[in-house]
Coordinates of C-alpha atoms in Angstrom, one line a residue:
M1 CA 0.1 -0.1 0.4
F2 CA 2.7 2.3 1.1
D3 CA 4.6 1.7 -2.4
L4 CA 1.7 3.3 -4.1
V5 CA 0.7 5.8 -1.5
R6 CA 4.3 7.4 -1.7
P7 CA 4.4 9.3 -4.5
L8 CA 1.2 11.1 -4.1
V9 CA 2.8 12.2 0.1
L10 CA 5.9 13.1 -2.0
W11 CA 4.1 15.6 -4.3
L12 CA 2.1 17.1 -1.9
I13 CA 5.9 17.5 -0.1
S14 CA 7.2 19.5 -3.2
H15 CA 4.0 21.2 -4.2
T16 CA 4.1 22.5 -0.6
L17 CA 7.7 23.6 -0.6
L18 CA 7.2 24.9 -3.9
R19 CA 4.4 27.5 -2.4
H20 CA 6.5 28.3 0.5
E21 CA 9.0 29.6 -2.3
D22 CA 6.8 31.2 -4.8
I23 CA 5.8 33.7 -1.3
N24 CA 8.8 33.8 -0.6
S25 CA 11.5 33.9 -4.0
S26 CA 11.4 37.6 -4.2
Q27 CA 12.1 38.8 -1.0
L28 CA 15.6 36.2 -0.9
V29 CA 18.5 38.1 -0.1
F30 CA 22.1 36.2 0.1
Q31 CA 25.1 37.1 0.8
Q32 CA 27.9 36.0 2.7
G33 CA 28.9 36.2 6.4
T34 CA 27.1 35.4 9.9
P35 CA 26.1 31.9 9.1
I36 CA 22.0 32.6 9.2
N37 CA 22.6 33.9 6.1
K38 CA 24.0 30.6 4.4
S39 CA 22.1 29.1 1.9
V40 CA 22.6 26.0 0.1
A41 CA 21.2 24.2 -3.4
I42 CA 21.9 20.6 -3.8
V43 CA 20.8 18.9 -7.4
G44 CA 20.6 15.3 -7.3
A45 CA 18.7 13.3 -4.8
G46 CA 20.5 10.0 -5.1
S47 CA 23.7 8.5 -2.8
A48 CA 25.3 11.4 -2.9
G49 CA 22.7 14.6 -2.4
L50 CA 21.3 12.6 0.6
A51 CA 24.5 12.4 1.9
M52 CA 25.4 16.3 1.5
L53 CA 21.8 17.5 2.9
K54 CA 22.1 14.9 6.1
A55 CA 26.3 16.5 6.9
L56 CA 24.4 19.8 6.4
I57 CA 21.5 18.9 8.9
D58 CA 24.0 17.0 11.4
L59 CA 25.9 20.5 11.4
P60 CA 25.8 22.6 15.2
E61 CA 23.8 24.2 15.7
E62 CA 26.5 27.8 15.7
L63 CA 27.7 26.8 13.1
G64 CA 24.4 25.2 11.0
G65 CA 21.0 27.2 12.3
G66 CA 19.3 29.3 10.2
W67 CA 20.5 28.1 7.5
E68 CA 18.3 27.4 3.7
I69 CA 18.8 24.1 3.1
V70 CA 16.9 23.4 -0.6
L71 CA 17.4 19.9 -2.4
Y72 CA 16.2 19.8 -6.3
E73 CA 15.8 17.3 -7.5
Q74 CA 14.7 16.0 -11.3
R75 CA 12.5 12.3 -10.2
T76 CA 9.7 11.5 -8.4
D77 CA 11.7 10.0 -5.4
V78 CA 14.9 9.4 -4.2
G79 CA 17.6 7.1 -5.0
G80 CA 18.8 8.4 -8.0
I81 CA 20.1 5.3 -10.7
W82 CA 17.9 3.6 -8.8
L83 CA 15.0 4.8 -9.7
P84 CA 13.4 2.9 -12.0
D85 CA 12.6 4.2 -15.7
P86 CA 8.8 4.8 -15.6
Q87 CA 8.4 4.1 -19.4
P88 CA 10.4 2.6 -21.8
V89 CA 12.6 4.9 -23.9
H90 CA 14.0 5.5 -27.3
P91 CA 16.5 7.5 -29.0
P92 CA 17.3 9.7 -29.8
F93 CA 15.3 10.2 -26.1
L94 CA 18.4 9.2 -23.8
P95 CA 16.7 7.2 -20.1
E96 CA 16.4 8.9 -17.1
T97 CA 18.5 5.9 -15.9
P98 CA 21.2 3.0 -17.0
L99 CA 19.0 0.6 -14.9
Y100 CA 17.7 -2.5 -16.3
P101 CA 15.6 -5.5 -14.5
L102 CA 17.8 -7.7 -13.7
L103 CA 20.4 -5.5 -12.4
H104 CA 21.9 -6.9 -9.2
T105 CA 24.8 -5.0 -7.1
N106 CA 28.8 -6.5 -7.9
T107 CA 29.9 -6.1 -4.1
P108 CA 28.2 -7.1 -1.3
V109 CA 26.5 -4.3 0.4
P110 CA 27.4 -4.2 4.0
T111 CA 30.4 -2.2 2.3
M112 CA 28.5 -0.4 -0.2
T113 CA 25.3 1.0 3.2
Y114 CA 25.9 4.7 5.1
P115 CA 28.3 4.9 7.6
G116 CA 26.2 3.2 10.3
F117 CA 22.3 2.8 8.0
P118 CA 23.7 -0.8 7.8
F119 CA 20.6 -2.5 4.9
S120 CA 17.5 -3.7 6.6
P121 CA 17.2 -8.0 8.0
G122 CA 17.3 -10.3 5.5
T123 CA 18.3 -8.2 2.5
P124 CA 20.8 -10.9 0.7
L125 CA 23.9 -10.2 -0.5
Y126 CA 24.6 -9.1 -3.4
P127 CA 21.1 -7.8 -3.8
S128 CA 19.0 -7.0 -7.7
H129 CA 18.6 -3.6 -8.0
E130 CA 15.4 -3.3 -6.0
Y131 CA 16.5 -3.4 -2.2
V132 CA 19.1 -0.1 -3.2
E133 CA 16.6 1.5 -4.0
Q134 CA 14.6 1.0 -1.0
Y135 CA 17.8 1.2 1.8
H136 CA 17.4 4.8 -0.4
Q137 CA 13.9 5.7 1.5
D138 CA 14.5 3.2 4.2
Y139 CA 17.8 6.2 4.7
A140 CA 15.9 9.5 4.0
S141 CA 13.2 8.8 5.5
H142 CA 15.1 7.7 8.8
Y143 CA 16.9 11.3 8.7
N144 CA 13.7 13.2 7.8
L145 CA 15.6 14.5 4.9
V146 CA 11.8 14.6 2.4
P147 CA 10.6 17.7 4.1
Y148 CA 14.2 19.4 2.0
I149 CA 13.9 17.7 -1.6
M150 CA 12.0 19.2 -4.0
F151 CA 10.7 15.8 -6.1
N152 CA 10.2 16.5 -10.1
H153 CA 12.5 19.5 -10.4
T154 CA 15.3 20.5 -12.6
V155 CA 17.6 22.4 -12.4
L156 CA 18.6 24.1 -15.5
S157 CA 21.2 26.7 -15.3
S158 CA 23.0 28.4 -12.9
S159 CA 25.6 30.7 -12.5
W160 CA 28.3 33.2 -10.3
I161 CA 26.4 36.3 -9.0
G162 CA 29.6 38.6 -7.4
T163 CA 32.9 38.6 -7.5
Q164 CA 36.0 36.0 -5.2
E165 CA 35.4 37.6 -2.1
G166 CA 30.9 36.9 -2.0
G167 CA 28.3 36.2 -4.7
G168 CA 25.6 34.1 -5.0
W169 CA 24.9 31.6 -7.2
E170 CA 21.1 32.8 -9.1
V171 CA 19.8 29.2 -10.1
I172 CA 17.9 28.4 -12.5
V173 CA 15.0 26.0 -12.2
E174 CA 12.4 24.2 -14.3
N175 CA 9.0 22.4 -12.3
H176 CA 6.9 19.8 -12.8
N177 CA 4.4 22.6 -14.3
G178 CA 7.2 23.8 -16.7
H179 CA 7.1 26.6 -15.0
K180 CA 10.9 28.7 -14.7
I181 CA 11.8 29.9 -10.7
R182 CA 14.5 32.0 -9.8
R183 CA 16.8 31.7 -7.1
Q184 CA 19.9 33.2 -4.9
F185 CA 21.3 31.3 -2.7
S186 CA 24.8 31.5 -1.0
H187 CA 26.5 27.8 -1.3
L188 CA 25.9 25.0 -4.9
V189 CA 26.5 21.6 -4.2
V190 CA 26.1 19.8 -7.2
A191 CA 25.7 16.0 -6.4
N192 CA 23.9 15.0 -9.7
G193 CA 26.1 11.5 -11.0
H194 CA 27.8 10.3 -13.7
N195 CA 26.5 8.0 -15.2
H196 CA 23.4 10.3 -17.8
E197 CA 25.0 10.9 -21.2
P198 CA 27.0 7.9 -22.9
H199 CA 30.2 7.9 -24.1
I200 CA 29.8 7.0 -27.9
P201 CA 32.5 5.6 -29.6
I202 CA 33.5 5.6 -33.4
Y203 CA 34.2 3.9 -35.8
P204 CA 34.9 3.8 -39.0
G205 CA 32.7 1.8 -41.5
Q206 CA 30.1 1.6 -39.8
D207 CA 27.7 4.3 -40.6
D208 CA 27.9 0.8 -44.2
W209 CA 27.3 -1.1 -42.4
L210 CA 24.7 -0.1 -40.3
S211 CA 22.8 0.7 -43.9
H212 CA 23.4 -2.6 -45.0
T213 CA 20.3 -5.3 -43.4
S214 CA 22.0 -8.1 -41.9
A215 CA 21.5 -11.7 -43.7
S216 CA 18.5 -12.2 -41.2
G217 CA 16.7 -9.9 -43.2
R218 CA 16.6 -7.7 -39.6
E219 CA 18.2 -4.1 -39.8
R220 CA 21.3 -4.0 -37.6
E221 CA 22.2 -0.8 -34.9
I222 CA 24.3 -0.1 -32.2
L223 CA 22.5 1.4 -29.1
H224 CA 25.0 2.3 -26.1
S225 CA 24.3 0.0 -22.7
I226 CA 22.1 2.6 -21.3
F227 CA 19.2 1.4 -22.6
Y228 CA 19.9 -2.2 -22.1
R229 CA 16.8 -3.6 -20.0
Y230 CA 15.5 -6.9 -21.1
P231 CA 17.6 -9.8 -22.7
E232 CA 14.9 -11.9 -24.9
R233 CA 15.5 -9.0 -27.2
Y234 CA 18.1 -10.4 -28.8
T235 CA 17.0 -13.8 -29.3
N236 CA 18.3 -15.7 -31.8
Q237 CA 20.8 -13.1 -32.6
T238 CA 24.5 -12.6 -33.6
V239 CA 26.0 -10.3 -31.1
V240 CA 29.4 -7.9 -30.0
V241 CA 28.7 -6.6 -26.6
V242 CA 31.5 -3.8 -26.5
G243 CA 33.6 -3.1 -22.5
S244 CA 34.3 -5.3 -19.6
G245 CA 32.8 -2.9 -16.5
A246 CA 29.6 -4.2 -15.2
S247 CA 26.9 -3.3 -17.7
G248 CA 28.6 -4.6 -19.9
R249 CA 30.0 -8.1 -18.4
D250 CA 26.0 -8.2 -17.2
A251 CA 24.8 -7.5 -20.4
A252 CA 26.7 -10.0 -22.5
S253 CA 26.5 -12.8 -19.4
Q254 CA 22.6 -11.9 -20.4
I255 CA 22.1 -11.1 -23.4
A256 CA 24.1 -15.3 -23.9
L257 CA 21.7 -17.3 -22.5
H258 CA 18.8 -15.9 -25.7
A259 CA 21.7 -15.0 -28.1
R260 CA 21.9 -17.2 -31.7
K261 CA 25.8 -15.6 -31.0
V262 CA 27.2 -13.4 -28.4
Y263 CA 31.6 -12.1 -29.2
H264 CA 32.2 -10.0 -25.8
S265 CA 34.8 -7.7 -26.8
I266 CA 37.5 -6.0 -24.1
R267 CA 40.5 -4.4 -23.9
S268 CA 41.9 -6.3 -20.7
L269 CA 41.0 -10.8 -21.6
S270 CA 41.3 -10.7 -17.9
D271 CA 37.6 -9.8 -16.8
P272 CA 35.2 -10.7 -19.8
A273 CA 31.6 -12.2 -18.8
T274 CA 30.9 -15.3 -17.9
G275 CA 28.9 -17.7 -20.1
P276 CA 28.7 -18.4 -23.1
V277 CA 30.8 -15.3 -24.9
E278 CA 32.8 -15.5 -27.2
V279 CA 36.1 -13.1 -26.4
K280 CA 37.4 -10.3 -28.4
P281 CA 39.6 -8.0 -28.2
E282 CA 38.6 -4.5 -29.1
I283 CA 37.1 -3.2 -32.2
S284 CA 39.2 -1.6 -35.4
Y285 CA 37.0 -1.4 -38.0
F286 CA 34.2 -2.2 -39.7
T287 CA 33.0 -3.0 -43.8
S288 CA 29.7 -3.4 -44.4
D289 CA 29.1 -7.4 -43.8
A290 CA 31.5 -6.9 -40.5
V291 CA 33.1 -6.1 -37.2
V292 CA 36.4 -6.5 -37.3
F293 CA 38.2 -6.7 -34.4
A294 CA 42.1 -5.1 -33.0
D295 CA 43.0 -9.1 -33.8
N296 CA 41.8 -8.5 -37.3
S297 CA 39.8 -11.1 -36.4
R298 CA 36.2 -11.3 -37.4
A299 CA 32.5 -11.5 -36.8
R300 CA 30.1 -11.3 -39.3
D301 CA 26.5 -11.6 -39.7
V302 CA 26.2 -9.1 -36.4
E303 CA 22.5 -8.3 -35.8
S304 CA 24.1 -5.4 -32.8
V305 CA 27.1 -3.9 -30.9
I306 CA 25.8 -3.2 -28.0
L307 CA 28.7 -0.3 -26.4
G308 CA 29.1 -0.9 -22.8
T309 CA 31.6 2.3 -23.2
G310 CA 31.3 4.0 -20.2
Y311 CA 30.1 8.1 -19.2
D312 CA 30.9 11.5 -20.0
L313 CA 30.8 13.6 -17.3
R314 CA 28.4 16.6 -17.7
I315 CA 27.5 19.5 -15.8
P316 CA 24.6 20.6 -18.2
F317 CA 23.5 23.3 -15.7
L318 CA 27.2 25.0 -14.5
E319 CA 28.0 24.8 -18.9
N320 CA 23.9 26.7 -19.2
G321 CA 25.3 28.9 -16.7
G322 CA 29.1 30.1 -18.3
E323 CA 30.4 28.5 -15.0
V324 CA 32.1 25.4 -16.6
L325 CA 34.0 25.1 -19.8
V326 CA 34.4 21.9 -21.9
K327 CA 37.2 21.3 -23.9
S328 CA 37.1 17.5 -24.8
K329 CA 40.8 15.4 -24.0
S330 CA 42.4 19.0 -22.6
N331 CA 45.2 18.2 -20.3
E332 CA 46.0 21.4 -19.8
R333 CA 45.0 23.7 -16.8
D334 CA 43.4 26.9 -16.1
D335 CA 42.9 28.3 -12.9
R336 CA 41.0 30.7 -14.1
V337 CA 38.8 28.3 -15.1
L338 CA 37.0 25.8 -14.7
T339 CA 37.4 22.7 -17.4
N340 CA 35.8 19.3 -18.2
N341 CA 37.5 17.6 -20.4
Y342 CA 34.2 15.2 -20.1
R343 CA 36.8 12.8 -17.7
Y344 CA 38.4 14.7 -15.3
L345 CA 36.3 18.2 -13.8
F346 CA 39.4 20.6 -13.2
P347 CA 40.3 22.3 -10.4
L348 CA 39.0 21.2 -7.9
H349 CA 40.6 20.2 -4.3
N350 CA 39.8 16.9 -3.1
H351 CA 37.4 16.6 -6.4
I352 CA 34.8 18.4 -4.1
F353 CA 35.1 21.9 -4.6
S354 CA 36.5 24.5 -7.4
L355 CA 39.7 26.0 -7.3
S356 CA 37.7 28.9 -9.7
P357 CA 39.1 32.2 -8.6
S358 CA 35.5 33.7 -10.3
Y359 CA 34.1 33.2 -6.3
P360 CA 34.7 32.2 -3.2
T361 CA 36.5 28.3 -2.7
N362 CA 33.4 27.3 -0.2
A363 CA 31.1 28.7 -2.8
L364 CA 30.4 25.3 -5.0
A365 CA 30.6 21.9 -4.0
F366 CA 30.7 18.6 -5.6
I367 CA 30.0 15.7 -4.4
G368 CA 30.2 11.6 -5.2
L369 CA 32.5 12.3 -8.5
P370 CA 35.2 9.4 -6.9
I371 CA 35.3 6.0 -9.0
L372 CA 35.6 3.2 -8.4
V373 CA 34.6 3.8 -4.6
A374 CA 31.4 2.5 -2.5
N375 CA 29.4 5.1 -3.3
C376 CA 27.8 5.6 0.4
P377 CA 30.5 4.9 2.2
S378 CA 32.3 7.7 0.4
D379 CA 29.2 10.5 -0.5
S380 CA 29.2 11.3 3.9
A381 CA 33.2 11.6 3.7
Q382 CA 32.7 13.3 1.4
S383 CA 29.8 15.5 2.2
I384 CA 31.4 15.7 5.9
Y385 CA 34.0 17.8 5.0
A386 CA 32.4 19.8 2.4
A387 CA 29.4 20.3 5.1
H388 CA 32.1 22.1 7.5
I389 CA 34.3 24.3 5.0
I390 CA 30.6 25.5 3.6
A391 CA 30.3 26.4 7.5
N392 CA 34.3 27.9 8.0
A393 CA 36.4 28.4 4.7
S394 CA 39.0 29.9 6.9
L395 CA 39.4 25.2 7.6
L396 CA 41.2 25.4 4.1
G397 CA 44.4 27.2 3.3
S398 CA 44.2 30.1 0.4
R399 CA 43.7 29.3 -3.1
E400 CA 47.1 29.2 -4.3
E401 CA 48.4 27.1 -1.5
L402 CA 45.8 24.5 -2.9
L403 CA 46.3 24.8 -6.5
E404 CA 49.8 23.6 -5.4
E405 CA 48.3 20.7 -3.5
L406 CA 46.5 19.2 -6.4
D407 CA 50.0 20.6 -7.7
S408 CA 51.5 17.9 -5.8
N409 CA 48.7 16.0 -6.4
E410 CA 48.5 15.3 -10.2
N411 CA 52.7 14.7 -10.1
D412 CA 52.3 11.4 -7.5
L413 CA 50.0 10.1 -10.0
R414 CA 52.4 11.1 -12.4
L415 CA 55.0 9.1 -11.0
R416 CA 53.0 6.3 -10.3
G417 CA 51.9 5.6 -14.4
Y418 CA 49.1 7.4 -14.2
D419 CA 47.8 10.5 -16.3
P420 CA 44.8 12.5 -14.0
Y421 CA 43.2 14.1 -17.4
Y422 CA 42.9 10.1 -17.8
I423 CA 41.6 8.9 -15.5
G424 CA 40.0 11.8 -13.7
H425 CA 38.2 11.7 -10.1
R426 CA 39.5 6.8 -10.1
M427 CA 40.8 6.0 -6.8
V428 CA 43.4 4.4 -8.5
D429 CA 45.8 1.7 -6.9
G430 CA 42.5 1.5 -3.3
S431 CA 43.0 4.4 -2.5
T432 CA 39.2 5.5 -1.6
F433 CA 39.6 4.2 2.3
D434 CA 43.1 6.5 2.5
Y435 CA 41.1 9.5 0.5
Q436 CA 37.9 8.6 2.8
D437 CA 40.5 9.4 5.8
G438 CA 42.2 12.1 4.8
L439 CA 38.8 13.9 4.8
I440 CA 37.7 13.2 8.6
N441 CA 41.3 13.0 9.3
Y442 CA 41.8 16.6 8.8
L443 CA 38.4 17.7 10.0
K444 CA 40.5 17.0 13.2
K445 CA 43.2 18.0 13.1
R446 CA 41.6 21.2 12.6
G447 CA 40.2 20.7 15.2
A448 CA 36.8 21.2 13.2
I449 CA 34.4 17.9 14.8
P450 CA 36.5 16.0 18.2
D451 CA 39.0 13.6 17.3
D452 CA 37.2 9.9 19.0
G453 CA 40.7 7.6 18.2
T454 CA 38.4 6.2 15.5
N455 CA 39.3 5.9 12.2
F456 CA 36.6 6.8 9.6
V457 CA 36.9 4.0 7.1
E458 CA 35.9 1.2 9.5
D459 CA 38.5 -2.2 9.9
W460 CA 36.0 -4.2 8.9
R461 CA 35.6 -2.2 5.9
R462 CA 39.2 -2.9 4.9
E463 CA 39.4 -6.2 4.9
A464 CA 35.8 -7.0 2.7
G465 CA 37.8 -5.2 0.3
A466 CA 40.6 -8.1 0.1
Y467 CA 37.7 -11.0 0.6
Q468 CA 39.0 -12.9 -3.3
H469 CA 36.1 -15.4 -2.1
L470 CA 32.7 -13.9 -1.2
K471 CA 30.5 -13.1 -4.3
R472 CA 31.8 -17.5 -5.2
G473 CA 30.5 -18.8 -1.8
W474 CA 27.5 -16.6 -2.5
K475 CA 26.7 -18.1 -5.3
R476 CA 27.2 -21.8 -3.8
V477 CA 25.0 -21.0 -1.1
G478 CA 22.4 -20.0 -2.7
E479 CA 22.7 -23.6 -5.0
L480 CA 22.4 -25.0 -2.1
G481 CA 19.2 -22.9 -0.9
Q482 CA 21.2 -21.2 2.4
E483 CA 20.7 -18.4 2.0
E484 CA 18.1 -17.4 5.0
A485 CA 20.3 -19.5 7.1
W486 CA 23.2 -17.7 6.3
L487 CA 21.7 -14.1 6.7
R488 CA 19.1 -14.8 10.0
G489 CA 20.2 -13.0 13.1
V490 CA 22.1 -10.1 10.7
K491 CA 21.0 -6.6 12.1
T492 CA 24.0 -5.1 12.8
E493 CA 26.7 -4.2 11.0
A494 CA 29.1 -6.5 12.7
E495 CA 27.3 -8.5 12.6
W496 CA 27.0 -7.6 8.9
A497 CA 31.1 -7.7 9.0
D498 CA 31.3 -11.8 10.0
L499 CA 28.8 -12.7 7.7
M500 CA 31.9 -11.4 5.4
S501 CA 34.5 -13.0 6.9
R502 CA 32.3 -16.3 8.0
L503 CA 31.8 -16.8 3.8
N504 CA 34.3 -16.2 2.9
Q505 CA 36.7 -18.3 4.8
W506 CA 33.8 -21.2 4.1
Q507 CA 34.2 -20.8 0.9
K508 CA 38.1 -20.7 1.0
E509 CA 38.5 -24.1 2.5
W510 CA 35.7 -25.7 0.2
E511 CA 37.8 -24.6 -2.7
T512 CA 40.8 -25.2 -1.2
R513 CA 40.4 -28.6 -0.2
R514 CA 39.5 -29.7 -4.1
G515 CA 42.4 -27.9 -5.8
L516 CA 40.3 -25.2 -7.3
V517 CA 42.1 -22.0 -8.2
F518 CA 40.4 -18.7 -10.1
T519 CA 42.0 -15.6 -11.6
E520 CA 41.6 -12.6 -8.8
E521 CA 38.7 -10.4 -8.9
T522 CA 38.8 -6.6 -9.1
V523 CA 37.1 -5.6 -5.6
I524 CA 36.1 -2.6 -5.6
F525 CA 34.7 -0.9 -2.3

């Protein structure tokens, strides 16, 4: 019943906030100064936006009391990409989410949680997407975040009106009725995710290939995985799936159970899909009747190519407001302007605060940019850091010092063999835990939050990152019909951590006794 009532409740809350907004919008004037004059707009109610909203609400009264906090969400509920599309979408229109019905998490849920807020008892260790959607709704309800959220509100543009000493963000928002609303805020937090704009490579000869029908008489197609939903659609087809990320592997594995033939085209042969697929290197080019791979092998009679090639980093409302310069593949930093090369947004302090000289260093924050992380804990660490910096900009050094620090971090990556302008915001070499601890420890050293002698990242999260047998163990648990027995009585974070430790050891011993050896998995927490 609540599933039917929830959309109505959320609409009524947003409608009430909208009426309040319309009444007061012409009277709002925001300036840098005392806490009561601060106002913060957050964009996006996925895991990052919810974490930021809670962090702001949790600020001590002497810091955050009297602030106006508004979160704009263009969709009907919280959850971001975990919220399914309301209806099918076809090119050239983009879906609201890349979520597909058969999606399950590829990391164990205890490692995906906001600290101190575990999944509900009985949740499978690697659950379907519905559990993750419900988790975000439970989080928003438990901490009473919904009254701050304006659903069905799309931010169209945002521009800074002022100088590097002070001013405000002029934010233009379109509501569910198509009415445009102009508001001003002293601070802006961008938390709208980065899985919206598909990255679509163009291959030589693809137009010629598309212009010919396949041997079966079907029209050929090349689609990005953002449109992938049901594997049955590819029954009796020959399909090429490109990409070894989660969506590429899932699509190849799922389609292989229905298609006549599936080729999985990947850069590294160490991470192919499971099931009856033929692994191929990268696509080199197309001819009128074949897909040609980098090893000169050919796949003929292909009807569909699915591109699991990731997403371009875009922030449309900042681009529309003239606050972000888009320069594809740029690796030259101009510290006078915030620049986006589709992979990397720069210059930023700690992947969070813009160092553009147009506004104060704490005026524009980004939450959720890091990749190769478990989102909720990473978003939480970033949000706590950002909330305190917004409350007290003096916690940061000067802009010049922060730029020097960024130079040092980028040079360190180069010395380790990485191009920072290509890897972007990826937490390489398993650095996500140290990154999170670093943010919180900085606040402790500056006296912004109490030092309780513990790290932000719990030991069990770090330990779980080394578990190599967990996913295979849970699969075997399912085959034995023992899920309920393993999950019985598991409620707290400590109990979830104990379950993972026992399960990993149980599976490890079973494989060792049978002499089974598997390729080491990349575990992303």
